[in-house]
Amino acid sequence: MRLKSKDVLGLEDLSVEEIELILQTAEPCKQIFTRDIKKLPTLRGKTMVNLFYEPSTRTRTSFELAGKWMSADVTNIATASSSVVKGESLKDTARTLEALGANIIVIRHQMAGAPHVIARCVKASVINAGDGMHEHPTQGLLDLFTIREHKGRIAGLKVVIVGDILHSRVAKSNIWGLTKLGAEVTVCGPPTLIPQGIERMGVEVEYNLDVALRDADVVNILRIQLERQKKGLFPTIREYSRLYGVDAKRLRIAKPDALIMHPGPATLGVEITADVAESARSVIRKQVTNGVAVRMALLYLLSGGGASSEIAG
Amino acid sequence: MRLLVKGGRVIDPEAGLDDVLDILIENGKIICVGRGISPQAQTSGGSEVEVEVEVVDASGKIVTPGLIDMHVHLREPGREDEETIETGTAAAAAGGFTSIACMPNTSPPLDTGASVEAVRARAARAGVVNVFPVGAITKGLAGEELAETGELRDAGVVGLSDDGRSVMNAEVMRRAMEYARMFDLPIIPHCEDTNLTAGGVMNEGYMSTVLGLKGMSRVAEEVMVARDIILAELTGARLHITHVSTAGSVQLIRDAKRRGVRVTADATPHHFTLTDEAVRGYDTNTKMNPPLRTREDVEAIRRGLADGTIDAIASDHAPHTFEEKDVEYDNAPFGIVGLETSLPLALTELVGGGYLSLAELVKRMWSNPARILGLMARKAGIVAGADADLTIIDVEKEFIVDVNEFRSLSRNSPFGGRRLKGQAFATIVGGRVVFRR
């Protein structure tokens, strides 16, 4: 089996089978972490470009390592986030990269749909590394991988996503992936940070975190940005933390073995306390490691790979 | 020179006409409507005189009074790369319109008598159809100080609007309505509470959530529709709500009409045809303001048009260049062209869909706009003595929209490739055939 599209723009577009394929392919990719020499010849001769219009450390580095460990030639392009980047130059850039021989373009952009603009005008594979408030599919995939790694399954789990759902592309990709694989998802945050119509994506909405956490198997905590407070979406960081900050005491409501996740970077003491982030239940570091494995799997599949025996060998 | 429009099914709901008739035109006026008209004139003595006659065979077609699009952006002066008076009026003719009202958000804006006269002079020289400018409500469309409405009236404006911008200050709007009342000019507000829509690019709802685009709530329109209805009630001004896009707005207008408020309304073909589902894929030709709404809103607008709550169909023709639109969704300007798809969409969706009869459609696209804009004396329909503005429609013609065939300078339409039924066959302005397919 192979992926249907040349691009990965969102988990909404992927079938259950495709998601399963990516997660299965990521397993042998992860084994490479335990090796002394972290190098596979799979993408030798292929060129991958990381085109980042927004600052990013972990996602960009993760893609870069994934590409390098698969023996691709990797180039990073960082564009000043402050400059308004018009579509023509975005398209120009994409076409230029293709003319330079790029086989895979990884793009992060502050505007939803920017990866779609590029995907339509190049033959290269385009991977969305986060576009505005739309999706962050590789984050969604690595979260699925991490949950399944620890819980053995996704179906039937109760997953709570806490925080700024309105602005979160991570939440969107998680919701699509989790609901497709059969999890029960609850989103929790103040009404001002819950987008209209989110129930239609197949989730429950709960404003009270203490209620949302009941019987939770997984608690995924999103970063809260100070600029949202300045826009009047909640009164103060202090009040936000009081209502939605996850600490050890509050976490007792969830199941004793509930996983603690955070896409990072975490603001310790605001949406999550340091002791919770560093607790035995926290898989925050593992998410980072798994991110490389999942991205390796995706690069492999988009480069025409089918069965994952090539990687395991 | 005479023109004889022969053998068409003539529909003029105001004159109570729906019959196969001939129409004889001379010197830009309709001189005779009837069966089997001989093109040769009768002298006062009763003998026939040889005159040159052009005959338009309208058999199998519908002949209506010349259609009026009361909401068009011609972009001249200022953005002649997007549209000019010449190309915009050519697009209007191809779309079956004999008259259009153009909005004042040009550069410079139509907020002085001189700028209005310049547009009218240009339209008289280069225009293919009649152009009736709408003047600004406020100077520079800034929403602060009233424009010189008396001078605008004398220069020939048919209404007042800051379209594209909302008059956010209720005090300014109240004074504008009071002041406009003495000239009996309609106030045509763009109803949008811009605090509620700041940064928004599409309808707020499930689709904006899925696509990750910032939403514009329906209530941003509805609070302003409600405010302006209340102000119209207070001032007695004539209020015309343009591009109504939500079910809530339709209900507010329906209730106000029942109370006897002097309010009228129009809706666009895209708002009675498309929903925000069309934004999937981030095609910037689905980006306009007000934005595409939901199925429920589309249905409410259709019902509003059917029951007369919404008086008129207007395109909000808003040309933009390919380069301007070929960008990320957030960066693209609002607006789509509509002159050349308006009538086909109305015929397909509203007449074909059973919401309007042809006679009712003609009211929505001719007599209601004519009355609202004060044009009924001149554009009086298919009666002797009226301006000879006629639209001949082939209601059976099925075609696929090809944006490259547009007469407009711009091609920013979401309807390219769409199969439609019914379109203008010929357009006659002042007794001259200005368009023939």
PDB file of C-alpha atoms in Angstrom, chain B residues 55-216:
ATOM      1  CA  VAL B  55     -35.181  43.681 -37.229  1.00  0.00           C
ATOM      2  CA  VAL B  56     -34.156  41.564 -34.251  1.00  0.00           C
ATOM      3  CA  ASP B  57     -35.726  38.133 -34.392  1.00  0.00           C
ATOM      4  CA  ALA B  58     -36.664  37.301 -30.817  1.00  0.00           C
ATOM      5  CA  SER B  59     -38.779  34.271 -31.576  1.00  0.00           C
ATOM      6  CA  GLY B  60     -38.347  31.586 -28.982  1.00  0.00           C
ATOM      7  CA  LYS B  61     -36.778  34.133 -26.624  1.00  0.00           C
ATOM      8  CA  ILE B  62     -37.958  36.169 -23.662  1.00  0.00           C
ATOM      9  CA  VAL B  63     -37.997  39.945 -23.996  1.00  0.00           C
ATOM     10  CA  THR B  64     -37.929  41.941 -20.759  1.00  0.00           C
ATOM     11  CA  PRO B  65     -37.373  45.548 -19.778  1.00  0.00           C
ATOM     12  CA  GLY B  66     -33.647  46.246 -19.600  1.00  0.00           C
ATOM     13  CA  LEU B  67     -32.217  44.664 -16.458  1.00  0.00           C
ATOM     14  CA  ILE B  68     -30.536  46.801 -13.815  1.00  0.00           C
ATOM     15  CA  ASP B  69     -27.622  45.760 -11.611  1.00  0.00           C
ATOM     16  CA  MET B  70     -27.695  48.163  -8.697  1.00  0.00           C
ATOM     17  CA  HIS B  71     -24.345  47.179  -7.160  1.00  0.00           C
ATOM     18  CA  VAL B  72     -21.268  47.264  -9.398  1.00  0.00           C
ATOM     19  CA  HIS B  73     -17.650  48.295  -8.871  1.00  0.00           C
ATOM     20  CA  LEU B  74     -16.278  49.773 -12.093  1.00  0.00           C
ATOM     21  CA  ARG B  75     -12.841  50.619 -10.573  1.00  0.00           C
ATOM     22  CA  GLU B  76     -12.398  53.683 -12.799  1.00  0.00           C
ATOM     23  CA  PRO B  77     -10.900  56.023 -11.801  1.00  0.00           C
ATOM     24  CA  GLY B  78      -7.963  54.529  -9.954  1.00  0.00           C
ATOM     25  CA  ARG B  79      -7.774  50.835 -10.732  1.00  0.00           C
ATOM     26  CA  GLU B  80      -8.035  50.643 -14.488  1.00  0.00           C
ATOM     27  CA  ASP B  81      -5.921  47.471 -14.363  1.00  0.00           C
ATOM     28  CA  GLU B  82      -8.887  45.718 -12.728  1.00  0.00           C
ATOM     29  CA  GLU B  83     -11.755  47.234 -14.736  1.00  0.00           C
ATOM     30  CA  THR B  84     -12.661  50.325 -16.703  1.00  0.00           C
ATOM     31  CA  ILE B  85     -15.975  51.964 -17.396  1.00  0.00           C
ATOM     32  CA  GLU B  86     -15.655  50.665 -20.948  1.00  0.00           C
ATOM     33  CA  THR B  87     -14.939  47.032 -20.042  1.00  0.00           C
ATOM     34  CA  GLY B  88     -17.278  46.987 -17.047  1.00  0.00           C
ATOM     35  CA  THR B  89     -20.191  48.251 -19.101  1.00  0.00           C
ATOM     36  CA  ALA B  90     -19.320  45.792 -21.899  1.00  0.00           C
ATOM     37  CA  ALA B  91     -19.489  43.025 -19.282  1.00  0.00           C
ATOM     38  CA  ALA B  92     -22.832  44.403 -18.125  1.00  0.00           C
ATOM     39  CA  ALA B  93     -24.192  44.322 -21.684  1.00  0.00           C
ATOM     40  CA  ALA B  94     -22.989  40.741 -22.141  1.00  0.00           C
ATOM     41  CA  GLY B  95     -24.710  39.855 -18.906  1.00  0.00           C
ATOM     42  CA  GLY B  96     -28.012  41.328 -20.086  1.00  0.00           C
ATOM     43  CA  PHE B  97     -27.893  44.570 -18.088  1.00  0.00           C
ATOM     44  CA  THR B  98     -28.833  47.858 -19.681  1.00  0.00           C
ATOM     45  CA  SER B  99     -28.199  49.950 -16.578  1.00  0.00           C
ATOM     46  CA  ILE B 100     -25.827  49.644 -13.666  1.00  0.00           C
ATOM     47  CA  ALA B 101     -25.280  51.604 -10.491  1.00  0.00           C
ATOM     48  CA  CYS B 102     -21.582  52.007  -9.724  1.00  0.00           C
ATOM     49  CA  MET B 103     -20.228  52.235  -6.209  1.00  0.00           C
ATOM     50  CA  PRO B 104     -18.192  55.231  -5.048  1.00  0.00           C
ATOM     51  CA  ASN B 105     -15.124  53.441  -3.652  1.00  0.00           C
ATOM     52  CA  THR B 106     -12.922  54.452  -6.559  1.00  0.00           C
ATOM     53  CA  SER B 107      -9.728  56.442  -6.244  1.00  0.00           C
ATOM     54  CA  PRO B 108     -10.526  59.257  -5.811  1.00  0.00           C
ATOM     55  CA  PRO B 109     -13.873  58.239  -4.338  1.00  0.00           C
ATOM     56  CA  LEU B 110     -17.154  59.623  -5.646  1.00  0.00           C
ATOM     57  CA  ASP B 111     -17.581  62.027  -2.751  1.00  0.00           C
ATOM     58  CA  THR B 112     -17.711  65.276  -4.750  1.00  0.00           C
ATOM     59  CA  GLY B 113     -19.877  66.518  -7.584  1.00  0.00           C
ATOM     60  CA  ALA B 114     -16.806  66.807  -9.807  1.00  0.00           C
ATOM     61  CA  SER B 115     -15.798  63.172  -9.420  1.00  0.00           C
ATOM     62  CA  VAL B 116     -19.359  62.002 -10.081  1.00  0.00           C
ATOM     63  CA  GLU B 117     -19.562  64.191 -13.176  1.00  0.00           C
ATOM     64  CA  ALA B 118     -16.234  62.816 -14.393  1.00  0.00           C
ATOM     65  CA  VAL B 119     -17.550  59.258 -14.185  1.00  0.00           C
ATOM     66  CA  ARG B 120     -20.776  60.213 -15.923  1.00  0.00           C
ATOM     67  CA  ALA B 121     -18.894  62.014 -18.681  1.00  0.00           C
ATOM     68  CA  ARG B 122     -16.604  59.043 -19.182  1.00  0.00           C
ATOM     69  CA  ALA B 123     -19.583  56.690 -19.191  1.00  0.00           C
ATOM     70  CA  ALA B 124     -21.357  58.845 -21.780  1.00  0.00           C
ATOM     71  CA  ARG B 125     -18.312  58.554 -24.061  1.00  0.00           C
ATOM     72  CA  ALA B 126     -17.097  55.008 -23.446  1.00  0.00           C
ATOM     73  CA  GLY B 127     -19.965  53.297 -21.680  1.00  0.00           C
ATOM     74  CA  VAL B 128     -21.868  50.544 -23.411  1.00  0.00           C
ATOM     75  CA  VAL B 129     -24.821  50.676 -21.007  1.00  0.00           C
ATOM     76  CA  ASN B 130     -26.309  53.363 -18.748  1.00  0.00           C
ATOM     77  CA  VAL B 131     -24.184  54.139 -15.714  1.00  0.00           C
ATOM     78  CA  PHE B 132     -25.755  55.647 -12.593  1.00  0.00           C
ATOM     79  CA  PRO B 133     -23.211  56.594  -9.949  1.00  0.00           C
ATOM     80  CA  VAL B 134     -23.844  56.087  -6.252  1.00  0.00           C
ATOM     81  CA  GLY B 135     -22.297  58.873  -4.168  1.00  0.00           C
ATOM     82  CA  ALA B 136     -20.400  58.561  -0.914  1.00  0.00           C
ATOM     83  CA  ILE B 137     -22.153  58.961   2.412  1.00  0.00           C
ATOM     84  CA  THR B 138     -19.065  60.432   4.026  1.00  0.00           C
ATOM     85  CA  LYS B 139     -16.017  62.324   2.785  1.00  0.00           C
ATOM     86  CA  GLY B 140     -13.324  59.919   1.657  1.00  0.00           C
ATOM     87  CA  LEU B 141     -15.585  57.041   2.763  1.00  0.00           C
ATOM     88  CA  ALA B 142     -13.990  57.619   6.149  1.00  0.00           C
ATOM     89  CA  GLY B 143     -17.231  57.345   8.097  1.00  0.00           C
ATOM     90  CA  GLU B 144     -16.672  60.668   9.847  1.00  0.00           C
ATOM     91  CA  GLU B 145     -18.018  63.748   8.049  1.00  0.00           C
ATOM     92  CA  LEU B 146     -20.934  63.847   5.632  1.00  0.00           C
ATOM     93  CA  ALA B 147     -20.078  64.310   1.985  1.00  0.00           C
ATOM     94  CA  GLU B 148     -21.747  67.247   0.204  1.00  0.00           C
ATOM     95  CA  THR B 149     -24.929  65.371  -0.511  1.00  0.00           C
ATOM     96  CA  GLY B 150     -26.708  68.260  -2.211  1.00  0.00           C
ATOM     97  CA  GLU B 151     -23.907  68.648  -4.707  1.00  0.00           C
ATOM     98  CA  LEU B 152     -23.822  64.883  -5.255  1.00  0.00           C
ATOM     99  CA  ARG B 153     -27.544  64.881  -5.899  1.00  0.00           C
ATOM    100  CA  ASP B 154     -27.166  67.715  -8.423  1.00  0.00           C
ATOM    101  CA  ALA B 155     -24.374  65.761 -10.098  1.00  0.00           C
ATOM    102  CA  GLY B 156     -26.812  62.889 -10.593  1.00  0.00           C
ATOM    103  CA  VAL B 157     -26.193  60.241  -7.962  1.00  0.00           C
ATOM    104  CA  VAL B 158     -28.987  57.738  -7.437  1.00  0.00           C
ATOM    105  CA  GLY B 159     -28.099  56.712  -3.901  1.00  0.00           C
ATOM    106  CA  LEU B 160     -25.557  57.065  -1.131  1.00  0.00           C
ATOM    107  CA  SER B 161     -23.148  54.433   0.104  1.00  0.00           C
ATOM    108  CA  ASP B 162     -19.710  53.998   1.656  1.00  0.00           C
ATOM    109  CA  ASP B 163     -19.759  50.470   0.246  1.00  0.00           C
ATOM    110  CA  GLY B 164     -16.782  48.355   1.138  1.00  0.00           C
ATOM    111  CA  ARG B 165     -16.607  50.251   4.386  1.00  0.00           C
ATOM    112  CA  SER B 166     -19.046  50.326   7.233  1.00  0.00           C
ATOM    113  CA  VAL B 167     -20.243  53.568   8.775  1.00  0.00           C
ATOM    114  CA  MET B 168     -19.353  52.392  12.257  1.00  0.00           C
ATOM    115  CA  ASN B 169     -20.365  55.552  14.093  1.00  0.00           C
ATOM    116  CA  ALA B 170     -24.115  55.393  14.721  1.00  0.00           C
ATOM    117  CA  GLU B 171     -24.321  59.157  15.195  1.00  0.00           C
ATOM    118  CA  VAL B 172     -22.789  59.746  11.751  1.00  0.00           C
ATOM    119  CA  MET B 173     -25.233  57.268  10.213  1.00  0.00           C
ATOM    120  CA  ARG B 174     -28.179  58.899  11.946  1.00  0.00           C
ATOM    121  CA  ARG B 175     -27.214  62.334  10.593  1.00  0.00           C
ATOM    122  CA  ALA B 176     -26.567  60.896   7.113  1.00  0.00           C
ATOM    123  CA  MET B 177     -30.055  59.417   7.054  1.00  0.00           C
ATOM    124  CA  GLU B 178     -31.698  62.607   8.293  1.00  0.00           C
ATOM    125  CA  TYR B 179     -29.796  64.643   5.730  1.00  0.00           C
ATOM    126  CA  ALA B 180     -30.393  62.255   2.817  1.00  0.00           C
ATOM    127  CA  ARG B 181     -34.090  62.317   3.509  1.00  0.00           C
ATOM    128  CA  MET B 182     -34.516  65.815   2.119  1.00  0.00           C
ATOM    129  CA  PHE B 183     -33.143  64.603  -1.213  1.00  0.00           C
ATOM    130  CA  ASP B 184     -35.112  61.345  -1.106  1.00  0.00           C
ATOM    131  CA  LEU B 185     -31.921  59.434  -1.847  1.00  0.00           C
ATOM    132  CA  PRO B 186     -31.643  55.887  -0.522  1.00  0.00           C
ATOM    133  CA  ILE B 187     -28.881  55.145   1.970  1.00  0.00           C
ATOM    134  CA  ILE B 188     -27.183  51.908   0.911  1.00  0.00           C
ATOM    135  CA  PRO B 189     -25.039  50.783   3.849  1.00  0.00           C
ATOM    136  CA  HIS B 190     -22.433  48.068   3.871  1.00  0.00           C
ATOM    137  CA  CYS B 191     -23.562  46.408   7.088  1.00  0.00           C
ATOM    138  CA  GLU B 192     -20.582  45.067   8.998  1.00  0.00           C
ATOM    139  CA  ASP B 193     -19.483  45.656  12.559  1.00  0.00           C
ATOM    140  CA  THR B 194     -15.775  45.746  11.849  1.00  0.00           C
ATOM    141  CA  ASN B 195     -14.857  45.139  15.486  1.00  0.00           C
ATOM    142  CA  LEU B 196     -16.570  41.775  15.197  1.00  0.00           C
ATOM    143  CA  THR B 197     -14.968  40.869  11.868  1.00  0.00           C
ATOM    144  CA  ALA B 198     -11.413  42.197  12.388  1.00  0.00           C
ATOM    145  CA  GLY B 199      -8.959  39.954  10.546  1.00  0.00           C
ATOM    146  CA  GLY B 200     -11.710  37.652   9.301  1.00  0.00           C
ATOM    147  CA  VAL B 201     -11.597  36.222   5.793  1.00  0.00           C
ATOM    148  CA  MET B 202     -14.570  33.826   5.626  1.00  0.00           C
ATOM    149  CA  ASN B 203     -17.793  32.952   7.416  1.00  0.00           C
ATOM    150  CA  GLU B 204     -17.298  31.951  11.028  1.00  0.00           C
ATOM    151  CA  GLY B 205     -18.463  28.409  11.653  1.00  0.00           C
ATOM    152  CA  TYR B 206     -17.543  24.805  11.144  1.00  0.00           C
ATOM    153  CA  MET B 207     -15.737  25.462   7.856  1.00  0.00           C
ATOM    154  CA  SER B 208     -13.568  28.289   9.230  1.00  0.00           C
ATOM    155  CA  THR B 209     -12.663  25.993  12.122  1.00  0.00           C
ATOM    156  CA  VAL B 210     -11.734  23.122   9.810  1.00  0.00           C
ATOM    157  CA  LEU B 211      -9.785  25.320   7.398  1.00  0.00           C
ATOM    158  CA  GLY B 212      -8.077  27.326  10.129  1.00  0.00           C
ATOM    159  CA  LEU B 213      -9.123  30.657   8.647  1.00  0.00           C
ATOM    160  CA  LYS B 214     -10.318  33.541  10.789  1.00  0.00           C
ATOM    161  CA  GLY B 215     -14.081  33.760  10.755  1.00  0.00           C
ATOM    162  CA  MET B 216     -16.471  36.663  10.260  1.00  0.00           C
TER     163      MET B 216
END
